[in-house]
mmCIF file of C-alpha atoms and ligand atoms in Angstrom:
data_model
loop_
_atom_site.group_PDB
_atom_site.id
_atom_site.type_symbol
_atom_site.label_atom_id
_atom_site.label_comp_id
_atom_site.label_asym_id
_atom_site.label_seq_id
_atom_site.Cartn_x
_atom_site.Cartn_y
_atom_site.Cartn_z
ATOM 1 C CA MET A 1 -24.649 28.498 22.111
ATOM 2 C CA VAL A 2 -24.125 26.631 18.836
ATOM 3 C CA THR A 3 -24.768 28.351 15.537
ATOM 4 C CA PRO A 4 -25.856 25.814 12.919
ATOM 5 C CA ASN A 5 -23.813 25.783 9.734
ATOM 6 C CA PRO A 6 -26.086 24.649 6.887
ATOM 7 C CA GLU A 7 -23.189 24.911 4.436
ATOM 8 C CA PHE A 8 -21.496 21.980 6.122
ATOM 9 C CA THR A 9 -24.599 19.813 5.911
ATOM 10 C CA LYS A 10 -24.693 20.632 2.193
ATOM 11 C CA GLU A 11 -21.011 19.648 1.937
ATOM 12 C CA ILE A 12 -21.792 16.285 3.565
ATOM 13 C CA GLU A 13 -24.531 15.686 1.007
ATOM 14 C CA SER A 14 -22.336 16.698 -1.903
ATOM 15 C CA ARG A 15 -19.708 14.201 -0.730
ATOM 16 C CA GLY A 16 -22.207 11.347 -0.972
ATOM 17 C CA GLY A 17 -23.456 11.539 2.595
ATOM 18 C CA GLY A 18 -27.167 11.865 1.861
ATOM 19 C CA GLN A 19 -29.817 13.529 3.908
ATOM 20 C CA VAL A 20 -28.567 13.926 7.448
ATOM 21 C CA LEU A 21 -31.455 16.315 8.160
ATOM 22 C CA MET A 22 -33.833 13.330 7.896
ATOM 23 C CA CYS A 23 -32.617 12.202 11.315
ATOM 24 C CA PHE A 24 -35.151 12.954 14.068
ATOM 25 C CA GLN A 25 -32.826 11.895 16.899
ATOM 26 C CA CYS A 26 -34.673 8.797 18.067
ATOM 27 C CA GLY A 27 -31.444 7.113 19.208
ATOM 28 C CA THR A 28 -32.146 3.721 17.621
ATOM 29 C CA CYS A 29 -28.757 3.856 15.903
ATOM 30 C CA THR A 30 -26.917 4.373 19.179
ATOM 31 C CA ALA A 31 -28.829 1.507 20.777
ATOM 32 C CA SER A 32 -27.924 -0.761 17.817
ATOM 33 C CA CYS A 33 -24.259 0.161 17.629
ATOM 34 C CA PRO A 34 -21.814 -2.562 18.739
ATOM 35 C CA SER A 35 -18.949 -0.104 18.653
ATOM 36 C CA GLY A 36 -20.758 2.298 20.967
ATOM 37 C CA LYS A 37 -21.078 -0.494 23.539
ATOM 38 C CA GLN A 38 -17.275 -0.609 23.807
ATOM 39 C CA THR A 39 -16.333 3.033 23.213
ATOM 40 C CA SER A 40 -17.500 6.584 23.783
ATOM 41 C CA PHE A 41 -18.846 6.722 20.213
ATOM 42 C CA ARG A 42 -22.533 7.677 20.011
ATOM 43 C CA THR A 43 -24.027 7.474 16.522
ATOM 44 C CA ARG A 44 -27.020 9.679 17.303
ATOM 45 C CA LYS A 45 -24.723 12.376 18.694
ATOM 46 C CA LEU A 46 -22.559 12.299 15.557
ATOM 47 C CA MET A 47 -25.678 12.665 13.377
ATOM 48 C CA ARG A 48 -26.739 15.666 15.481
ATOM 49 C CA MET A 49 -23.306 17.253 15.192
ATOM 50 C CA ALA A 50 -23.499 16.750 11.423
ATOM 51 C CA GLN A 51 -26.962 18.344 11.310
ATOM 52 C CA LEU A 52 -25.641 21.361 13.172
ATOM 53 C CA GLY A 53 -22.609 21.565 10.921
ATOM 54 C CA LEU A 54 -20.027 21.283 13.689
ATOM 55 C CA LYS A 55 -17.237 20.635 11.230
ATOM 56 C CA ASP A 56 -14.249 21.368 13.484
ATOM 57 C CA ASP A 57 -15.586 19.225 16.312
ATOM 58 C CA ILE A 58 -16.309 16.351 13.928
ATOM 59 C CA VAL A 59 -13.041 16.310 11.974
ATOM 60 C CA ASN A 60 -11.061 16.464 15.221
ATOM 61 C CA SER A 61 -13.062 13.753 16.961
ATOM 62 C CA GLU A 62 -11.612 10.332 17.659
ATOM 63 C CA GLU A 63 -15.153 8.880 17.711
ATOM 64 C CA LEU A 64 -15.519 9.547 13.974
ATOM 65 C CA TRP A 65 -13.168 6.596 13.412
ATOM 66 C CA GLN A 66 -14.828 4.176 15.821
ATOM 67 C CA CYS A 67 -17.622 3.068 13.467
ATOM 68 C CA THR A 68 -16.864 -0.333 11.937
ATOM 69 C CA THR A 69 -19.400 0.181 9.100
ATOM 70 C CA CYS A 70 -21.359 -2.878 10.249
ATOM 71 C CA TYR A 71 -24.643 -1.310 9.045
ATOM 72 C CA SER A 72 -26.694 -2.383 12.102
ATOM 73 C CA CYS A 73 -27.853 1.204 12.513
ATOM 74 C CA VAL A 74 -28.764 1.606 8.848
ATOM 75 C CA GLU A 75 -30.929 -1.536 8.964
ATOM 76 C CA ARG A 76 -32.866 -0.188 11.943
ATOM 77 C CA CYS A 77 -33.113 3.562 11.341
ATOM 78 C CA PRO A 78 -36.845 4.431 11.059
ATOM 79 C CA ARG A 79 -36.014 7.412 8.852
ATOM 80 C CA GLU A 80 -33.727 5.480 6.507
ATOM 81 C CA VAL A 81 -30.891 7.892 7.154
ATOM 82 C CA PRO A 82 -27.821 6.690 5.208
ATOM 83 C CA ILE A 83 -25.740 6.754 8.385
ATOM 84 C CA VAL A 84 -22.710 4.893 7.053
ATOM 85 C CA ASP A 85 -22.609 7.012 3.875
ATOM 86 C CA ILE A 86 -22.665 10.080 6.104
ATOM 87 C CA ILE A 87 -19.859 8.747 8.283
ATOM 88 C CA ILE A 88 -17.738 7.919 5.214
ATOM 89 C CA ALA A 89 -18.363 11.412 3.827
ATOM 90 C CA LEU A 90 -17.322 12.911 7.175
ATOM 91 C CA ARG A 91 -14.158 10.797 7.212
ATOM 92 C CA ASN A 92 -13.292 11.899 3.677
ATOM 93 C CA ILE A 93 -13.774 15.513 4.719
ATOM 94 C CA ALA A 94 -11.614 14.915 7.799
ATOM 95 C CA VAL A 95 -8.809 13.436 5.676
ATOM 96 C CA ASP A 96 -9.051 16.364 3.236
ATOM 97 C CA ASN A 97 -8.530 18.616 6.237
ATOM 98 C CA GLY A 98 -5.351 16.812 7.232
ATOM 99 C CA HIS A 99 -6.756 14.411 9.818
ATOM 100 C CA MET A 100 -5.403 10.947 9.113
ATOM 101 C CA TYR A 101 -4.046 8.619 11.777
ATOM 102 C CA ASP A 102 -0.621 7.049 11.232
ATOM 103 C CA GLU A 103 -2.216 3.585 11.398
ATOM 104 C CA HIS A 104 -4.604 4.475 8.580
ATOM 105 C CA LYS A 105 -1.731 5.915 6.584
ATOM 106 C CA LYS A 106 0.186 2.645 6.976
ATOM 107 C CA VAL A 107 -2.785 0.621 5.683
ATOM 108 C CA ALA A 108 -3.312 3.045 2.781
ATOM 109 C CA THR A 109 0.389 2.910 1.940
ATOM 110 C CA ALA A 110 0.285 -0.907 1.856
ATOM 111 C CA LEU A 111 -2.706 -0.783 -0.500
ATOM 112 C CA SER A 112 -0.845 1.581 -2.778
ATOM 113 C CA LYS A 113 2.359 -0.463 -2.696
ATOM 114 C CA TYR A 114 1.049 -4.024 -2.889
ATOM 115 C CA GLY A 115 -2.583 -3.732 -3.939
ATOM 116 C CA HIS A 116 -3.593 -5.238 -0.589
ATOM 117 C CA THR A 117 -4.009 -3.581 2.776
ATOM 118 C CA VAL A 118 -2.111 -6.482 4.350
ATOM 119 C CA SER A 119 0.961 -7.597 2.456
ATOM 120 C CA ILE A 120 2.055 -11.184 2.085
ATOM 121 C CA ASN A 121 5.208 -12.252 3.945
ATOM 122 C CA ASP A 122 7.600 -15.209 3.711
ATOM 123 C CA ASN A 123 5.828 -17.044 6.509
ATOM 124 C CA VAL A 124 2.489 -16.902 4.675
ATOM 125 C CA LYS A 125 4.165 -17.913 1.426
ATOM 126 C CA ALA A 126 5.672 -20.976 3.146
ATOM 127 C CA GLN A 127 2.294 -21.927 4.666
ATOM 128 C CA ARG A 128 0.610 -21.625 1.280
ATOM 129 C CA LYS A 129 3.296 -23.834 -0.258
ATOM 130 C CA ASP A 130 2.777 -26.474 2.453
ATOM 131 C CA LEU A 131 -0.912 -26.492 1.591
ATOM 132 C CA GLY A 132 -0.143 -27.066 -2.079
ATOM 133 C CA LEU A 133 -1.122 -23.549 -3.085
ATOM 134 C CA PRO A 134 0.874 -21.101 -5.201
ATOM 135 C CA GLU A 135 3.132 -19.056 -2.929
ATOM 136 C CA VAL A 136 1.498 -15.869 -4.156
ATOM 137 C CA PRO A 137 -2.316 -15.860 -4.534
ATOM 138 C CA PRO A 138 -3.802 -15.090 -7.972
ATOM 139 C CA THR A 139 -4.784 -11.552 -7.016
ATOM 140 C CA VAL A 140 -3.264 -8.196 -7.856
ATOM 141 C CA LEU A 141 -0.122 -9.539 -6.158
ATOM 142 C CA ALA A 142 0.461 -11.855 -9.092
ATOM 143 C CA ASN A 143 -1.009 -9.695 -11.834
ATOM 144 C CA ASP A 144 1.087 -6.805 -13.090
ATOM 145 C CA LYS A 145 -1.700 -5.477 -15.284
ATOM 146 C CA ALA A 146 -4.157 -5.392 -12.395
ATOM 147 C CA LYS A 147 -1.554 -3.581 -10.284
ATOM 148 C CA ALA A 148 -0.966 -1.068 -13.093
ATOM 149 C CA ASP A 149 -4.748 -0.505 -13.322
ATOM 150 C CA LEU A 150 -4.912 0.002 -9.559
ATOM 151 C CA ASP A 151 -2.054 2.510 -9.748
ATOM 152 C CA LYS A 152 -3.976 4.454 -12.387
ATOM 153 C CA ILE A 153 -7.100 4.524 -10.200
ATOM 154 C CA LEU A 154 -5.155 5.662 -7.135
ATOM 155 C CA LYS A 155 -3.542 8.417 -9.164
ATOM 156 C CA ALA A 156 -6.795 9.538 -10.828
ATOM 157 C CA THR A 157 -8.579 9.738 -7.467
ATOM 158 C CA GLY A 158 -5.726 11.611 -5.768
ATOM 159 C CA PHE A 159 -5.241 8.736 -3.316
ATOM 160 C CA ASP A 160 -1.472 8.803 -3.817
ATOM 161 C CA LYS A 161 -1.329 12.472 -2.779
ATOM 162 C CA ILE A 162 -3.311 11.833 0.424
ATOM 163 C CA ILE A 163 -0.791 9.328 1.718
ATOM 164 C CA GLY A 164 2.144 11.471 0.599
HETATM 165 S S1 LIG B 1 -31.811 5.815 14.081
HETATM 166 FE FE1 LIG B 1 -31.946 7.252 12.356
HETATM 167 S S2 LIG B 1 -33.457 8.791 12.953
HETATM 168 FE FE2 LIG B 1 -32.850 7.675 14.810
HETATM 169 S S3 LIG B 1 -31.180 8.924 15.671
HETATM 170 FE FE3 LIG B 1 -30.222 7.391 14.402
HETATM 171 S S4 LIG B 1 -29.982 8.346 12.385
HETATM 172 FE FE4 LIG B 1 -31.442 9.556 13.552
HETATM 173 S S1 LIG B 2 -22.380 1.066 11.065
HETATM 174 FE FE1 LIG B 2 -21.078 2.148 12.519
HETATM 175 S S2 LIG B 2 -22.434 3.546 13.594
HETATM 176 FE FE2 LIG B 2 -23.714 2.010 12.594
HETATM 177 S S3 LIG B 2 -24.041 0.420 14.130
HETATM 178 FE FE3 LIG B 2 -22.260 -0.203 12.929
HETATM 179 S S4 LIG B 2 -20.484 0.595 14.023
HETATM 180 FE FE4 LIG B 2 -22.298 1.663 14.826
#
């Protein structure tokens, strides 16, 4: 027997997740989900778990991370449930509760260090040079001020503390 936890549904909303209670469990999202065709992830089930406030089950679930944020479900949902916003809110809550995969930590660390989730290496630099391009693209990689601004944002949002 599951006891609904309305406080958790309020927490999802307050974290930008929107109205999960609007979902009437039609299953259109699951049927539209390309990720669910390859994995055990079921969008409708996650929405139901969120409605019931099953926080522990959600933050510990591998499926929470199997959405690619393609928005197919959002385009088709007859109730206009902000499914992706809800999933992002749930992921943020999961991270706040100490659930972050090493792979995600590596990507986040690269963003913090270089300003890009994938850093540039010597091989890429050489290829760019062969193509007549600057070795380093004109992004945050080549702009100290932009990198300093990014550092400020990461610090102000607490991002640096999350990745340790
Ligand atoms: S498509 Fe919308 S209403 Fe239907 S189950 Fe998914 S979230 Fe709920
Ligand atoms: S946004 Fe996520 S849940 Fe929705 S269809 Fe795409 S992969 Fe599935």
